[in-house]
Short mmCIF file of C-alpha atoms in Angstrom, two decimals:
data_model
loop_
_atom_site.label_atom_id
_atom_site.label_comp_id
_atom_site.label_asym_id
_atom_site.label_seq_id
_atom_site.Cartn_x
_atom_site.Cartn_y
_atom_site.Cartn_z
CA UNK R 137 -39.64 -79.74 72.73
CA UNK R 138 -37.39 -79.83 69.37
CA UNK R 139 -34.55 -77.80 70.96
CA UNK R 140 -34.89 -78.96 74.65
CA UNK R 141 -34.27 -82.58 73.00
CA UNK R 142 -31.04 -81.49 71.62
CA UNK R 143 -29.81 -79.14 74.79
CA UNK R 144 -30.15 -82.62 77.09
CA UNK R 145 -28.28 -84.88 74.40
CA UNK R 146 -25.68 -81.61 74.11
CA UNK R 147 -25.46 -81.47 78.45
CA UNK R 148 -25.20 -85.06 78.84
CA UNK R 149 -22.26 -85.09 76.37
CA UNK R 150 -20.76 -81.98 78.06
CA UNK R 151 -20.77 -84.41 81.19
CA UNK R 152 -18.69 -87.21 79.68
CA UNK R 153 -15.68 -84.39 77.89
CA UNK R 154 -13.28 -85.19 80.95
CA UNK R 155 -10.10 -87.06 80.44
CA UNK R 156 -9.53 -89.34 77.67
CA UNK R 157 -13.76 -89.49 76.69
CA UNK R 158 -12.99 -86.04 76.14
CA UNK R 159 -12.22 -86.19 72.01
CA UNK R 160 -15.32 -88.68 71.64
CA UNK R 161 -17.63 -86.75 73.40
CA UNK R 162 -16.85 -83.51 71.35
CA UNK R 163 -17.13 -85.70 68.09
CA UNK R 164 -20.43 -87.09 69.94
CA UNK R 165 -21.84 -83.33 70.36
CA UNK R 166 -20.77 -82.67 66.73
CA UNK R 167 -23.13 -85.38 65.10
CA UNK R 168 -26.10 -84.52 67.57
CA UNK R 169 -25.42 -81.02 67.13
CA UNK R 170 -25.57 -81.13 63.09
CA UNK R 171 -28.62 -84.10 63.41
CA UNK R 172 -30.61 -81.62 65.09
CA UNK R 173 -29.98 -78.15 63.01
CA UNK R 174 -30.04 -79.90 59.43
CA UNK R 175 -33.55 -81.56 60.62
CA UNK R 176 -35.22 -78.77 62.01
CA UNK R 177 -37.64 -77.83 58.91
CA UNK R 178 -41.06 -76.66 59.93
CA UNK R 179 -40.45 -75.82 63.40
CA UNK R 180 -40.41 -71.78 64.23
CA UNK R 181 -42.60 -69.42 61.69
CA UNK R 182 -40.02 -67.81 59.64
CA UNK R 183 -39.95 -71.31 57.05
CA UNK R 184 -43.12 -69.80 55.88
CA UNK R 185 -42.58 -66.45 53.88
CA UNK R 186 -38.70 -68.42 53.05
CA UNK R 187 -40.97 -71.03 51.59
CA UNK R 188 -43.66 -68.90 49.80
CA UNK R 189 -40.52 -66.86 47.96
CA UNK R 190 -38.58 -70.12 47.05
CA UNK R 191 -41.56 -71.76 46.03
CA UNK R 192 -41.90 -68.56 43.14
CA UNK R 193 -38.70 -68.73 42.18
CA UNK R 194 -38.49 -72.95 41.85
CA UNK R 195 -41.75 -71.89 39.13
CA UNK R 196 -40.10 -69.95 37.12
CA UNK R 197 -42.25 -66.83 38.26
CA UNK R 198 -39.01 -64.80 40.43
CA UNK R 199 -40.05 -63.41 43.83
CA UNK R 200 -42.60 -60.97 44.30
CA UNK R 201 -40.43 -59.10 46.25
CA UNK R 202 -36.82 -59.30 45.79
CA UNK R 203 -35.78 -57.16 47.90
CA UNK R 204 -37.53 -58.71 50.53
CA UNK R 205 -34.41 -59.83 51.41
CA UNK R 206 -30.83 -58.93 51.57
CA UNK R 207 -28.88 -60.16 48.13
CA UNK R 208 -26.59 -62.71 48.94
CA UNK R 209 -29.76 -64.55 50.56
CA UNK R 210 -31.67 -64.05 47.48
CA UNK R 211 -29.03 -65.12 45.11
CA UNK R 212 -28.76 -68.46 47.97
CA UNK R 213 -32.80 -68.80 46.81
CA UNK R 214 -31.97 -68.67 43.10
CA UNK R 215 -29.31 -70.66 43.14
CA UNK R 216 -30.73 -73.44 44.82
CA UNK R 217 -34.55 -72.79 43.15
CA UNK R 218 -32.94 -72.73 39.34
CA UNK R 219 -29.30 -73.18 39.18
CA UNK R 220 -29.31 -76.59 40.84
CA UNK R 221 -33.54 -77.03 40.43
CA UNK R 222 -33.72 -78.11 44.24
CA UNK R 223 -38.16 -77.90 44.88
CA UNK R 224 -37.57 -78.39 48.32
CA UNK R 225 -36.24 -75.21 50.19
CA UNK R 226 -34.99 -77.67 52.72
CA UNK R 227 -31.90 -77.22 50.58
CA UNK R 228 -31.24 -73.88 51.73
CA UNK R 229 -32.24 -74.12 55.33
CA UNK R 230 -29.35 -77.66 55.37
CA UNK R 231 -26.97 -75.76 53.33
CA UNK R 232 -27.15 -72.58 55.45
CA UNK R 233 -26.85 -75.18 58.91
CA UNK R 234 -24.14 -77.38 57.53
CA UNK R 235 -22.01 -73.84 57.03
CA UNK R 236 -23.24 -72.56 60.40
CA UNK R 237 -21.65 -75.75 62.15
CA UNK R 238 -18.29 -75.84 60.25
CA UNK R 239 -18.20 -71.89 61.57
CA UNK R 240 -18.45 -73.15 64.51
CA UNK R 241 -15.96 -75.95 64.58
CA UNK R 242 -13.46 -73.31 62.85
CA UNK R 243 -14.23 -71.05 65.67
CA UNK R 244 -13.82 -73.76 68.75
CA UNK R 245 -10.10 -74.69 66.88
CA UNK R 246 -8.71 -71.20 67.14
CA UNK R 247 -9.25 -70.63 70.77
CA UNK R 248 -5.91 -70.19 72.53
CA UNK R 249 -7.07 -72.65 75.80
CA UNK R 250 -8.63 -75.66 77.23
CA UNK R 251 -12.10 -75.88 77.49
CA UNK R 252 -15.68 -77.81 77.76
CA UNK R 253 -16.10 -78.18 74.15
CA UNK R 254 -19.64 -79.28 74.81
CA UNK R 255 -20.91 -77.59 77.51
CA UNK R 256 -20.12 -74.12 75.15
CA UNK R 257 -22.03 -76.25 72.44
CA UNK R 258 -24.69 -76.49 74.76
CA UNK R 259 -24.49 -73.29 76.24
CA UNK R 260 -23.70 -71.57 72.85
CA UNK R 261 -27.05 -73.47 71.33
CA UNK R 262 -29.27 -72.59 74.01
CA UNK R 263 -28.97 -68.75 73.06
CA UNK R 264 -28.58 -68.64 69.78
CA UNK R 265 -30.94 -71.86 68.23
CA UNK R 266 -33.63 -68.82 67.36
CA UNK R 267 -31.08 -68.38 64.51
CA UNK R 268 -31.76 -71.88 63.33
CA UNK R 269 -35.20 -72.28 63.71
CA UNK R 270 -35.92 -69.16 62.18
CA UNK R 271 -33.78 -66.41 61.21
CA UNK R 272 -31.29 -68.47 58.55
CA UNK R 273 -30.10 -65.43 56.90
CA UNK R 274 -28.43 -64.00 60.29
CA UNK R 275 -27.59 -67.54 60.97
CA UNK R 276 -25.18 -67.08 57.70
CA UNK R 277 -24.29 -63.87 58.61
CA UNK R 278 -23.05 -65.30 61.96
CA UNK R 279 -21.38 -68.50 60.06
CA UNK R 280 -19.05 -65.19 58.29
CA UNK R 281 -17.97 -63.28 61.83
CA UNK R 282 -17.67 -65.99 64.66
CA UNK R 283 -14.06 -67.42 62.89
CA UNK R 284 -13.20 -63.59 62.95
CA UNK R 285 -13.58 -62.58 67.18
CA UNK R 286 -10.50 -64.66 68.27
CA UNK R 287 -8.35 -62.95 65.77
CA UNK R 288 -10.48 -59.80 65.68
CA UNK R 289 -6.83 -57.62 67.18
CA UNK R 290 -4.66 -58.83 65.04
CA UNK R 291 -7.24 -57.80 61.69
CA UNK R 292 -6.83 -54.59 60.14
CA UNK R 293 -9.65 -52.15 59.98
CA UNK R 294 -10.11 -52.84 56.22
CA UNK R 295 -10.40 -56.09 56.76
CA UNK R 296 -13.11 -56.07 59.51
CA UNK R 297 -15.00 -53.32 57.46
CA UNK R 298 -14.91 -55.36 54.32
CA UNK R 299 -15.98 -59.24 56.28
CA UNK R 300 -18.82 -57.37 57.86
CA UNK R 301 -20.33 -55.96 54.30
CA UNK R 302 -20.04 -59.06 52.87
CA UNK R 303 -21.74 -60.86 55.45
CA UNK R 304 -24.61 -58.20 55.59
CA UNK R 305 -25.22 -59.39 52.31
CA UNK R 306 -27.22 -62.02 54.07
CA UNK R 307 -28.32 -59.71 56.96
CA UNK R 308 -27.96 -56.56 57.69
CA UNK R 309 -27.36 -56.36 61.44
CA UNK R 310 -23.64 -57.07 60.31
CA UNK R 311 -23.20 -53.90 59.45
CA UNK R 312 -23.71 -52.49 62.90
CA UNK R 313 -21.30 -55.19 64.11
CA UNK R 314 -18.67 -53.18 62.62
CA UNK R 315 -18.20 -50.59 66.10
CA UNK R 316 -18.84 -53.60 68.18
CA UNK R 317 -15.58 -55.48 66.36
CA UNK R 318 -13.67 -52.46 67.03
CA UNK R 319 -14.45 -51.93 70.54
CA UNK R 320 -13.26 -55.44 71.08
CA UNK R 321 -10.30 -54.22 69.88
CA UNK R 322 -9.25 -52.09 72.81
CA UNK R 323 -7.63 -53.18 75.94
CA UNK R 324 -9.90 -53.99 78.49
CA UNK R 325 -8.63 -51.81 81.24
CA UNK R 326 -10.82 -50.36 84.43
CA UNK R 327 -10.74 -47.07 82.51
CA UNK R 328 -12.37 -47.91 79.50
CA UNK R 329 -15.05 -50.47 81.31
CA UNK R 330 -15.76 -47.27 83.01
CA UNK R 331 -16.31 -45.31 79.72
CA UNK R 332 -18.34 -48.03 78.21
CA UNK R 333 -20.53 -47.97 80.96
CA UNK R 334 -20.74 -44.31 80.67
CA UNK R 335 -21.31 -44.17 77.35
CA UNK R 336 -24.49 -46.89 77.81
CA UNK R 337 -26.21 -44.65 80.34
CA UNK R 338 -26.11 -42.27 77.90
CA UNK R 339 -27.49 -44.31 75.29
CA UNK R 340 -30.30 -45.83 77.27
CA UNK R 341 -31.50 -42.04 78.34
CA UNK R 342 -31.44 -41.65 74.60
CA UNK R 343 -33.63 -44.38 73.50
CA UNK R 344 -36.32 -43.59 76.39
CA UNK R 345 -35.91 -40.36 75.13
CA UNK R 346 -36.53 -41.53 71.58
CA UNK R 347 -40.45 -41.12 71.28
CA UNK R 348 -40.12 -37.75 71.92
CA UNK R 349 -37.13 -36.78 69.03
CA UNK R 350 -39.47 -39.25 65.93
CA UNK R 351 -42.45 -37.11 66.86
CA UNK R 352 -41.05 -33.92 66.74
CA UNK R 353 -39.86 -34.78 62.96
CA UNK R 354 -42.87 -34.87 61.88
CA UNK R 355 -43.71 -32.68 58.87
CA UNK R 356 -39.75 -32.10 58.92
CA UNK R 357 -38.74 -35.18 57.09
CA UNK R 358 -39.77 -37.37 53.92
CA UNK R 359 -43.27 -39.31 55.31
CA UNK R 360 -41.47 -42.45 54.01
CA UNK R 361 -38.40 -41.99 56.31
CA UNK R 362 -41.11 -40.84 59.20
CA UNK R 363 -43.28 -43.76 58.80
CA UNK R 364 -40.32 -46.36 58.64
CA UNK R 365 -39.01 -44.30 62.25
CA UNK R 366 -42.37 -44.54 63.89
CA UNK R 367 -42.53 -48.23 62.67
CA UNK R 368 -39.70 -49.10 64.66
CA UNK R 369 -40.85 -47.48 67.54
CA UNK R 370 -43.89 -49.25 67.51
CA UNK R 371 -41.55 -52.26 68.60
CA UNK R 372 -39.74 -51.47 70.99
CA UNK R 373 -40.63 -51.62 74.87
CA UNK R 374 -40.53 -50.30 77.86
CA UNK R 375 -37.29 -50.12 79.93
CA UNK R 376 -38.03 -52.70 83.20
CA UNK R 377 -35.75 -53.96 85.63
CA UNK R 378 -36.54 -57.54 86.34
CA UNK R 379 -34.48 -60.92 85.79
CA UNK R 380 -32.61 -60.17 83.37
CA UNK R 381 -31.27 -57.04 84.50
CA UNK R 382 -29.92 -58.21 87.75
CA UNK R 383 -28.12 -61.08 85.80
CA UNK R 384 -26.82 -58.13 83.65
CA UNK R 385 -25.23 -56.04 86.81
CA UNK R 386 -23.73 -59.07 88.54
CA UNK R 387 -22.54 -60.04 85.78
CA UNK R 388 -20.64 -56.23 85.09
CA UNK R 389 -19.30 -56.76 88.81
CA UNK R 390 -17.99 -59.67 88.52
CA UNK R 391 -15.98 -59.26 84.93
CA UNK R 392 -15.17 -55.64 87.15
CA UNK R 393 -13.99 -57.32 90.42
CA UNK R 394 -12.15 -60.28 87.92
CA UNK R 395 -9.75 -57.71 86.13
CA UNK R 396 -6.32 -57.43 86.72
CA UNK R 397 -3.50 -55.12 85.15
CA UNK R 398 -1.55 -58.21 83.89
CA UNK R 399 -4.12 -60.32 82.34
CA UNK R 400 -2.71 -58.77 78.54
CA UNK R 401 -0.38 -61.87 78.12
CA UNK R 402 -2.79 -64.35 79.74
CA UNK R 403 -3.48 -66.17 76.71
CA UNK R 404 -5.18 -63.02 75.65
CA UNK R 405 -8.02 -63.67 78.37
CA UNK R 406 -8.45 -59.44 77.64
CA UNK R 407 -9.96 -60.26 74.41
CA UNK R 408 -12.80 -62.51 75.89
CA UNK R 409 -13.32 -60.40 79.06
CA UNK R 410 -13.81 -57.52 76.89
CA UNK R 411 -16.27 -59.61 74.69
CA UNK R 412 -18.09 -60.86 78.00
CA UNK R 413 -18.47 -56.80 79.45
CA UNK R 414 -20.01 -55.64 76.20
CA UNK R 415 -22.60 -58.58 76.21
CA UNK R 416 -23.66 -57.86 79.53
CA UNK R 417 -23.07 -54.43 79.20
CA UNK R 418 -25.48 -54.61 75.70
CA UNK R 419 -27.54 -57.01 76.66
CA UNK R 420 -28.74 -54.14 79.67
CA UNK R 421 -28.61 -51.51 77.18
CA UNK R 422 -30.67 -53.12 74.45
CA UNK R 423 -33.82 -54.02 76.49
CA UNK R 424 -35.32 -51.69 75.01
CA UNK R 425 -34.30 -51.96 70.94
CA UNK R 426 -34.57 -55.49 69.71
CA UNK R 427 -33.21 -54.99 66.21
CA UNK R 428 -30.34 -54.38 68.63
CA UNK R 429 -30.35 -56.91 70.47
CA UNK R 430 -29.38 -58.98 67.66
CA UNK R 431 -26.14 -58.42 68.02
CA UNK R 432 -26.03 -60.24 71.07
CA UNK R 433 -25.92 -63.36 69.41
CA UNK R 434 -22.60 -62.42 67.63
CA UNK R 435 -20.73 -61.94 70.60
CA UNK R 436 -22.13 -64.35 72.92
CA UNK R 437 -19.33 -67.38 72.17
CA UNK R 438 -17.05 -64.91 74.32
CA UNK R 439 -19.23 -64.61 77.02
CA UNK R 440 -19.57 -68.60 77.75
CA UNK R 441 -15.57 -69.05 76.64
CA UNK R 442 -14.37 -66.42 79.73
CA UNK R 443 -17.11 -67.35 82.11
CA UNK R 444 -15.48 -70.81 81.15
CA UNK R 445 -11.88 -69.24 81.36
CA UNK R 446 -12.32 -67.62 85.29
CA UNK R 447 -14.32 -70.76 86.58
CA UNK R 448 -11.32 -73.32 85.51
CA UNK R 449 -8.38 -71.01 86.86
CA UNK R 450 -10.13 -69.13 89.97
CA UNK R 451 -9.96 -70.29 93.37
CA UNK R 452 -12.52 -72.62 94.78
CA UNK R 453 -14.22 -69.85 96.97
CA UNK R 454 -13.88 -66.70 94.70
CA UNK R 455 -16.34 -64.96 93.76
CA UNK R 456 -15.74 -64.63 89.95
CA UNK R 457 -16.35 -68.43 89.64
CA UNK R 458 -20.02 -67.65 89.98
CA UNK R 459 -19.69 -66.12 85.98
CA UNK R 460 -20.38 -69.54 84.52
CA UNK R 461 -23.33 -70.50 86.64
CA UNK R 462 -24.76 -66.90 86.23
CA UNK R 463 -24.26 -67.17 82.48
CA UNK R 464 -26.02 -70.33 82.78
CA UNK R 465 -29.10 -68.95 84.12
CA UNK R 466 -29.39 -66.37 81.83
CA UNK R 467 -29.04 -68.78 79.08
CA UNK R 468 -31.61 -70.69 80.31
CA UNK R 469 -34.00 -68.19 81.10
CA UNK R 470 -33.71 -66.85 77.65
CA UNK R 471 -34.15 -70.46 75.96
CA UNK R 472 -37.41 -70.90 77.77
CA UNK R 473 -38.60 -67.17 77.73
CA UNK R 474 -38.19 -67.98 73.45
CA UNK R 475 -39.76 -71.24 73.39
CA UNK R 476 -42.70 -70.31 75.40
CA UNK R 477 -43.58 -67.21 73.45
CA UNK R 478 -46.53 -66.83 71.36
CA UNK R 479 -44.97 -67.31 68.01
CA UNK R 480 -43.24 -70.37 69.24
CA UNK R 481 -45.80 -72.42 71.70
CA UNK R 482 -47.30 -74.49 68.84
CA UNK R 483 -43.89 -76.43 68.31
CA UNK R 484 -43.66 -76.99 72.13
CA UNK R 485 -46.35 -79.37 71.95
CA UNK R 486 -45.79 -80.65 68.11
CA UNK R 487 -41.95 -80.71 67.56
CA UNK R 488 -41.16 -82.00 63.92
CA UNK R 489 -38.12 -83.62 62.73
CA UNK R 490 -36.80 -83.63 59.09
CA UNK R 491 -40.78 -84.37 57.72
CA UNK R 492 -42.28 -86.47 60.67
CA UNK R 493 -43.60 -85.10 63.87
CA UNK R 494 -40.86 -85.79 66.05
CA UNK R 495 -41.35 -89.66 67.94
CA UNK R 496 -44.96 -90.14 66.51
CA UNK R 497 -46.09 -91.97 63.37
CA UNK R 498 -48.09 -89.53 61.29
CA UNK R 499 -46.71 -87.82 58.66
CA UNK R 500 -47.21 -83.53 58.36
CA UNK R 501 -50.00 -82.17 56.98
CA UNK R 502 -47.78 -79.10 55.81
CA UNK R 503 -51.22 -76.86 54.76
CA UNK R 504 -52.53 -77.61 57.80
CA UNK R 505 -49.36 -76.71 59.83
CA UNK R 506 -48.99 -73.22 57.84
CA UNK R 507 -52.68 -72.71 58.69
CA UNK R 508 -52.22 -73.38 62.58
CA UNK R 509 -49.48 -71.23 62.87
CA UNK R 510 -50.57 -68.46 60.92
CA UNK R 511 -53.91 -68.39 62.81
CA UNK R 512 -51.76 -68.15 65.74
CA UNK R 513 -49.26 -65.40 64.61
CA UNK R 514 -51.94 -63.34 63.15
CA UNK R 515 -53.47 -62.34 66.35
CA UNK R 516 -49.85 -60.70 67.12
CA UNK R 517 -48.73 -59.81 63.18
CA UNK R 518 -51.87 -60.06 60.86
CA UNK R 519 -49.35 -59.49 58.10
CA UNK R 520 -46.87 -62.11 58.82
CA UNK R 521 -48.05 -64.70 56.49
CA UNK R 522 -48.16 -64.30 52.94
CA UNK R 523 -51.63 -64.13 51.13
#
């Protein structure tokens, strides 16, 4: 309930940016955007092990682990557990909010053309909020890359290589964000949409292919390399064509049928249609991986900006206007797929805000709240939660 709270506030705003409300109802979505992701402590699961670490390091004891996570997170931990002396890792999870937001307010200046400023706050939010209710240290990798994709063609190579190290210091999808930067790169001609498409039917026959390459490893290559392979197979799934995929393929045709040979000076729309054909594109090709499918939420600000881009300068009965109300829906859909899954239901019921449950009186019983969400997680991960 937490998140669908701050989506209505976000929409209702999104209603009001028209004419000259428009500058207070940005501001407006600024404050209830950054109310919401600097309060949200104890919602999602991930606060847990975060907490358990921080909690070692605020005594003095280090982490059991530290390489549990990547560096730049851990030296976030021990900067805030001894450098500063902060107890309460609700520190960290503000800090690393507050610099997600000002990301994203960087990002929303550089765009080259009018826009709902809200609705892609709302839009933008509804896809990617599993990055503030849980995974923080992609949230900061994030915070690093979305001020780069508007720019992204006129970086060097260097450049992108070295931005995407440093912010895999916090997480290490960034790293594999490094081909997806330079395919955004290229002009988005019908040629190379062609070739991308090509080149994800042959990746998709790869991964169902996949089980069948680990095993036959076996006894070929170091156990520990073997076991960590198998491990990730374990998680991923079957390939199924429901939803999802359909939203996927209309979406391709539409960004196909919406291309046109002179679109390179158009404000450099190419850029964003590009970005918008490899989400789509990925997010059809991923099913299947979901370490991959992490990357999604790097590139998705493109998608909502030229689905917002084609539905303000198309003509009132074309067909491409139907990208923003198909992006929409599979915005939606995703929000409530997340908040209904099993790691997630208990908050759906029992939001909690800053260190109240959200509109009710009693204060959280934290043990009690780690203890009813790790009984529920550890019929799905038995070792999620620390011992």
């Amino acid at each position: 309930m937490y998140w669908i709270y701050c989506l209505a506030f976000l929409f209702g705003t999104s209603l009001l940016e028209r004419g000259y409300f428009s500058a207070i109802a940005y501001k407006l979505s600024l404050f209830i955007l950054f109310i919401f992701v600097t309060g949200n402590y104890y919602n999602g699961i991930d606060w847990i092990n975060y907490q358990h670490h921080y909690e070692l390091i605020v005594q003095g004891s280090g982490s059991t682990d530290f390489f549990a996570y990547e560096p730049g997170f851990m030296l976030i931990l021990y900067f805030f557990g001894t450098v500063v002396n902060i107890e309460n890792f609700h520190a960290v999870v503000f800090f690393s909010s507050t610099v997600a937001v000002l990301s994203i307010i960087k990002f929303i200046k550089i765009i080259p053309f009018r826009f709902n400023r809200s609705l892609f706050l709302f839009s933008t939010i509804a896809f990617i909020y599993p990055l503030f209710n849980d995974a923080i240290r992609q949230l900061l990798a994030f915070s690093i890359l979305l001020p780069l994709l508007p720019k992204i063609r006129d970086c060097s190579l260097k450049k992108i290589i070295i931005i995407c190290l440093f912010a895999s210091l916090f997480h290490a999808s960034a790293i594999l964000m490094i081909p997806v930067l330079i395919l955004l790169r290229i002009q988005f001609t019908k040629h190379n949409m062609i070739l991308l498409f090509i080149f994800s039917a042959v990746f998709v026959i790869l991964l169902l292919s996949l089980p069948v390459l680990i095993m036959s490893m076996s006894g070929i290559i170091p156990n520990y390399i073997y076991s960590k392979l198998v491990s990730y197979l374990l998680k991923t799934t079957e390939l199924k064509l429901g939803l999802f995929s359909i939203i996927d393929c209309i979406g391709i045709l539409i960004i196909f049928l919406s291309h046109r040979r002179d679109n390179r000076g158009e404000l450099d729309k190419n850029l964003y249609a590009m970005g918008a054909y490899l989400f789509f594109l990925f997010h059809l090709a991923f099913y299947t991986a979901p370490f991959l499918q992490r990357l999604l939420y790097y590139i998705f600000p493109l998608v909502i900006l030229y689905a917002n881009f084609i539905f303000s300068r198309s003509q009132i009965f074309s067909v491409t206007k139907t990208l923003l109300p198909i992006t929409l829906i599979m915005t939606l859909s995703v929000f409530f797929r997340n908040i209904t899954n099993p790691y997630y239901i208990y908050d759906l019921n029992n939001p909690k805000f800053f260190y109240s449950n959200l509109f009710q009186n009693n204060p959280i019983n934290i043990d009690h709240l780690k203890a009813s969400k790790c009984m529920v997680i550890s019929e799905i991960d038995p070792e999620f939660c620390p011992r």
